[in-house]
C-alpha cells in the first residue's frame, strides 16, 4: 500500500512542473517578436530612405532630359509638358555621343573579355595547383589592388608611348586589362577554391587534359563568379575617366566619360542643358540595364563561397 500511495502526488508535481515549463517560454517569444519587429521596421525604414536618396536623382535626370531649357529652369521639379525627343537626337548626333558610345563599347568589350579570360586562368592555377611561389604571386596580385593608379600615370604614359600604343583603342584595352586583373584574380581565386575537386579529378581519370578540364568543366561551374566579377569590372571600366584622359588624347577616339566632360563644357557655354541631361542619361542606361539584368547572378556569385 505504501508503494501505491507514495507515487500518487508525482503526477500533480510533474504536471505543475510541465505547466511552469510551458508558461515560461511563452513569454520569451513575444519579447523577441517585439524586438525583431522594431529591428525590421528600423532596417526597412533605413532601406527606404536610402532607396529614395539613390533613385530620386536618377528619376529627376531622366525627367529633365525630356524637358526644354525653359522648363528646366522655370519648373525643375514638375513633369515635362511633352516629351522632347529632339534632346536625345541632338545629343546623339551633334554632340557625337554615337562615336563616344562606339569607342567605349570597343574598349570595354575587348578589355572585359581579356580580363575574364586571363584572370580566370590565373586564378584557377593559383587556386588548384601548389608550386613554389604560388603564394608570392597571389599576394602580388593582392598588392596590385592597393597600389594607387595616380602614382602610375606618368610612368604608364611613357611606357605606352614607347610601345607605340598611345591614342589607340587596343592600347587602352591592354591598360584596362592590367588595371582590372588584380581584383579579378583575387575574387576568382577564392571562388575556384570553393568548387568541388572531385569533378576535376573525375575528368582527369577519363583522360581529359588540364586545358579541356578548365574550359569545359571548371569554367562553366564558375559562371556565377564570372558574372559577378564581370559586372564589377564593367562598371569600373565603363566609368573610367583618369586612364583615357592621360592615354587617349585623340578627339576622334574619346570614350564616353571624356565625351561627357566635353559635352558638359560645350553645352554649358551654349546653354543647351536639355541636351546635356540627355547625354548624361544615355551614359547611365547601359550600366543600369546591366545591373538589372544580372542582379541575381551578382548576388549568387557573392554568396556562393559562403553557402558552400
XYZ file of C-alpha atoms in Angstrom:
308
model
C 0.000 0.000 0.000
C 2.803 2.392 0.732
C 4.248 1.724 -2.608
C 0.973 2.643 -4.310
C 0.258 5.730 -2.174
C 3.647 7.352 -2.345
C 3.806 7.884 -6.115
C 0.326 9.483 -6.115
C 1.485 13.111 -5.773
C 4.043 12.735 -8.572
C 1.650 13.339 -11.490
C 0.482 16.568 -9.865
C 4.060 17.694 -9.319
C 5.075 16.658 -12.793
C 2.005 18.395 -14.199
C 2.850 21.544 -12.283
C 6.400 21.443 -13.491
C 5.239 20.936 -17.074
C 2.875 23.847 -16.767
C 5.691 26.041 -15.496
C 7.892 24.961 -18.340
C 5.094 25.643 -20.808
C 4.275 29.067 -19.422
C 7.800 30.374 -19.046
C 8.934 30.075 -22.680
C 5.641 31.523 -23.956
C 6.610 34.924 -22.614
C 10.041 34.885 -24.266
C 8.988 34.647 -27.938
C 6.637 37.593 -27.524
C 9.528 39.747 -26.311
C 11.702 38.504 -29.121
C 8.959 39.215 -31.636
C 8.712 42.783 -30.401
C 12.462 43.257 -30.662
C 12.511 41.652 -34.101
C 9.603 43.802 -35.235
C 11.311 47.003 -34.106
C 14.531 45.992 -35.860
C 12.637 45.105 -39.044
C 10.814 48.442 -39.053
C 14.072 50.320 -38.465
C 16.004 48.400 -41.133
C 13.198 48.741 -43.682
C 12.944 52.445 -42.909
C 16.675 52.930 -43.498
C 16.471 50.967 -46.753
C 13.514 53.028 -47.953
C 15.333 56.291 -47.187
C 18.454 55.036 -48.933
C 16.427 53.925 -51.971
C 14.800 57.359 -52.201
C 18.196 59.064 -51.984
C 19.529 56.899 -54.825
C 16.504 56.675 -57.099
C 15.267 60.259 -56.925
C 18.327 61.861 -58.623
C 18.154 59.239 -61.387
C 14.455 59.812 -61.984
C 14.967 63.572 -61.929
C 17.750 63.325 -64.522
C 15.586 61.154 -66.788
C 12.638 63.522 -66.393
C 14.803 66.567 -67.096
C 16.235 65.011 -70.265
C 12.758 65.242 -71.855
C 12.238 68.935 -70.997
C 13.260 72.047 -72.869
C 15.632 74.597 -71.353
C 12.885 76.999 -70.239
C 11.057 74.231 -68.371
C 14.285 73.086 -66.694
C 14.849 76.494 -65.090
C 11.191 77.517 -64.745
C 9.779 74.360 -63.126
C 12.636 71.943 -62.391
C 10.558 69.566 -60.230
C 7.456 69.317 -62.420
C 6.781 66.709 -65.067
C 7.502 67.725 -68.680
C 4.535 69.137 -70.562
C 5.520 66.936 -73.512
C 8.380 64.605 -74.326
C 11.121 66.421 -76.233
C 12.862 63.550 -78.014
C 14.847 66.055 -80.039
C 17.096 66.470 -76.973
C 18.253 62.879 -77.358
C 18.713 63.109 -81.117
C 20.654 66.359 -80.744
C 22.953 64.834 -78.123
C 23.399 61.655 -80.189
C 24.316 63.398 -83.460
C 25.540 66.940 -82.800
C 27.400 66.129 -79.563
C 28.987 62.995 -81.122
C 27.619 60.707 -78.430
C 27.306 57.950 -81.039
C 31.081 57.991 -81.658
C 31.807 58.021 -77.934
C 29.478 55.068 -77.425
C 31.144 53.049 -80.180
C 34.636 53.703 -78.829
C 33.546 52.829 -75.294
C 31.900 49.584 -76.379
C 35.041 48.549 -78.268
C 37.355 49.367 -75.353
C 35.190 47.962 -72.565
C 34.130 44.887 -74.554
C 37.676 43.943 -75.507
C 39.105 44.628 -72.064
C 36.289 42.778 -70.308
C 36.785 39.642 -72.395
C 40.554 39.764 -71.940
C 40.251 40.377 -68.201
C 37.877 37.459 -67.642
C 39.883 35.018 -69.761
C 43.311 35.872 -68.340
C 42.026 36.429 -64.803
C 40.128 33.137 -64.672
C 43.123 31.179 -65.983
C 45.491 32.744 -63.466
C 43.016 32.319 -60.621
C 42.418 28.650 -61.489
C 46.148 27.873 -61.413
C 46.678 29.729 -58.148
C 43.671 28.045 -56.520
C 44.181 24.470 -57.730
C 47.921 23.870 -58.072
C 50.677 24.001 -55.473
C 54.038 25.136 -56.811
C 56.947 27.227 -55.497
C 55.992 30.887 -55.484
C 52.242 30.286 -55.537
C 51.500 32.438 -52.517
C 54.038 35.057 -53.609
C 52.326 35.512 -56.989
C 48.927 35.598 -55.309
C 49.992 38.334 -52.910
C 51.495 40.276 -55.807
C 48.007 40.450 -57.321
C 46.548 41.400 -53.946
C 49.174 44.121 -53.596
C 48.214 45.440 -57.025
C 44.761 46.224 -55.655
C 46.254 48.556 -53.056
C 48.540 50.393 -55.484
C 47.059 53.835 -56.298
C 46.657 54.384 -60.020
C 47.581 58.056 -59.635
C 51.204 57.111 -58.920
C 51.441 55.070 -62.117
C 50.037 57.611 -64.584
C 53.325 59.278 -65.552
C 55.428 56.090 -65.996
C 52.441 54.395 -67.641
C 52.210 57.222 -70.155
C 55.865 56.808 -71.157
C 55.595 53.011 -71.335
C 52.531 53.149 -73.573
C 54.116 55.874 -75.693
C 57.358 53.916 -76.156
C 55.353 50.872 -77.256
C 53.544 52.925 -79.871
C 50.147 52.335 -78.247
C 49.326 55.907 -77.269
C 45.978 57.202 -78.600
C 44.936 53.727 -79.786
C 41.958 51.572 -78.909
C 43.996 48.389 -78.411
C 46.489 50.228 -76.203
C 43.690 51.379 -73.939
C 42.302 47.831 -73.886
C 45.638 46.442 -72.654
C 45.863 49.089 -69.923
C 42.292 48.332 -68.787
C 43.108 44.622 -68.605
C 46.200 45.264 -66.483
C 44.210 47.625 -64.283
C 41.398 45.089 -63.668
C 43.440 41.885 -63.306
C 44.373 42.183 -59.581
C 40.781 42.332 -58.367
C 39.671 39.676 -60.864
C 42.363 37.205 -59.790
C 41.711 37.909 -56.107
C 37.956 37.361 -56.491
C 38.096 34.274 -58.719
C 40.854 32.554 -56.737
C 38.594 32.467 -53.690
C 35.711 31.288 -55.871
C 37.632 28.451 -57.546
C 38.659 27.161 -54.113
C 35.005 26.592 -53.243
C 34.361 24.376 -56.285
C 34.467 20.602 -55.671
C 37.715 18.898 -56.642
C 36.003 15.566 -57.298
C 34.628 16.794 -60.640
C 38.069 17.781 -61.914
C 39.567 14.511 -60.657
C 36.869 12.540 -62.485
C 37.680 14.431 -65.685
C 41.380 13.602 -65.303
C 40.520 9.928 -64.795
C 38.504 9.977 -68.017
C 41.551 11.288 -69.874
C 40.744 14.996 -70.129
C 43.680 17.378 -70.287
C 44.125 20.358 -67.984
C 43.031 22.741 -70.735
C 39.884 20.787 -71.537
C 39.053 20.356 -67.861
C 39.351 24.084 -67.283
C 37.381 25.340 -70.294
C 34.682 22.645 -70.458
C 34.162 21.750 -66.794
C 35.564 24.227 -64.283
C 34.814 27.426 -66.201
C 31.077 26.659 -66.624
C 30.898 25.772 -62.923
C 32.398 29.187 -62.127
C 29.741 31.041 -64.141
C 28.219 32.884 -61.111
C 31.621 34.166 -60.067
C 32.494 35.184 -63.621
C 29.263 37.131 -63.977
C 29.779 38.865 -60.639
C 33.352 39.951 -61.298
C 32.387 40.797 -64.876
C 29.720 43.225 -63.663
C 32.153 44.874 -61.249
C 34.783 45.227 -63.977
C 32.194 46.511 -66.436
C 31.118 49.234 -64.022
C 34.696 50.234 -63.258
C 35.834 50.251 -66.883
C 32.712 51.970 -68.194
C 33.105 54.815 -65.674
C 36.898 55.050 -66.017
C 37.993 58.618 -66.686
C 41.565 59.109 -65.479
C 43.248 56.491 -67.684
C 41.659 57.521 -71.012
C 42.260 61.191 -70.231
C 46.021 60.554 -69.882
C 46.469 57.858 -72.539
C 43.874 58.867 -75.137
C 44.161 62.473 -76.248
C 42.872 61.941 -79.797
C 39.437 63.663 -80.116
C 38.242 61.023 -82.582
C 38.942 58.169 -80.132
C 37.453 59.589 -76.958
C 35.448 57.268 -74.746
C 32.126 58.117 -73.144
C 33.465 59.684 -69.945
C 35.683 62.029 -71.946
C 32.780 62.814 -74.226
C 30.525 63.667 -71.297
C 33.070 66.138 -69.947
C 33.399 67.709 -73.381
C 29.622 67.768 -73.709
C 29.263 69.453 -70.316
C 31.757 72.144 -71.303
C 30.341 72.801 -74.768
C 26.655 72.565 -73.863
C 27.253 74.706 -70.784
C 28.544 77.543 -72.933
C 25.747 77.052 -75.469
C 23.093 76.849 -72.758
C 21.799 73.524 -74.132
C 21.115 71.956 -70.740
C 18.438 69.633 -72.087
C 20.954 68.067 -74.483
C 23.427 67.732 -71.624
C 20.929 65.814 -69.475
C 20.024 63.626 -72.449
C 23.688 62.691 -72.908
C 24.018 62.011 -69.192
C 21.065 59.614 -69.222
C 22.485 57.882 -72.302
C 25.667 57.162 -70.369
C 23.738 55.801 -67.370
C 21.358 53.465 -69.212
C 23.853 50.680 -70.127
C 25.114 50.474 -66.540
C 21.605 50.328 -65.088
C 20.491 47.769 -67.673
C 23.493 45.521 -66.994
C 22.890 45.533 -63.252
C 19.131 44.984 -63.549
C 19.602 42.038 -65.916
C 22.373 40.328 -63.932
C 21.477 41.303 -60.366
C 20.536 37.744 -59.363
C 23.785 36.359 -60.770
C 25.765 39.022 -58.908
C 24.178 38.066 -55.594
C 24.614 34.358 -56.344
C 28.285 34.864 -57.139
C 28.909 36.839 -53.968
C 27.182 34.313 -51.705
C 28.301 31.084 -53.387
C 31.506 30.845 -51.379
C 29.679 31.419 -48.091
C 26.998 28.835 -48.853
C 29.495 26.151 -49.717
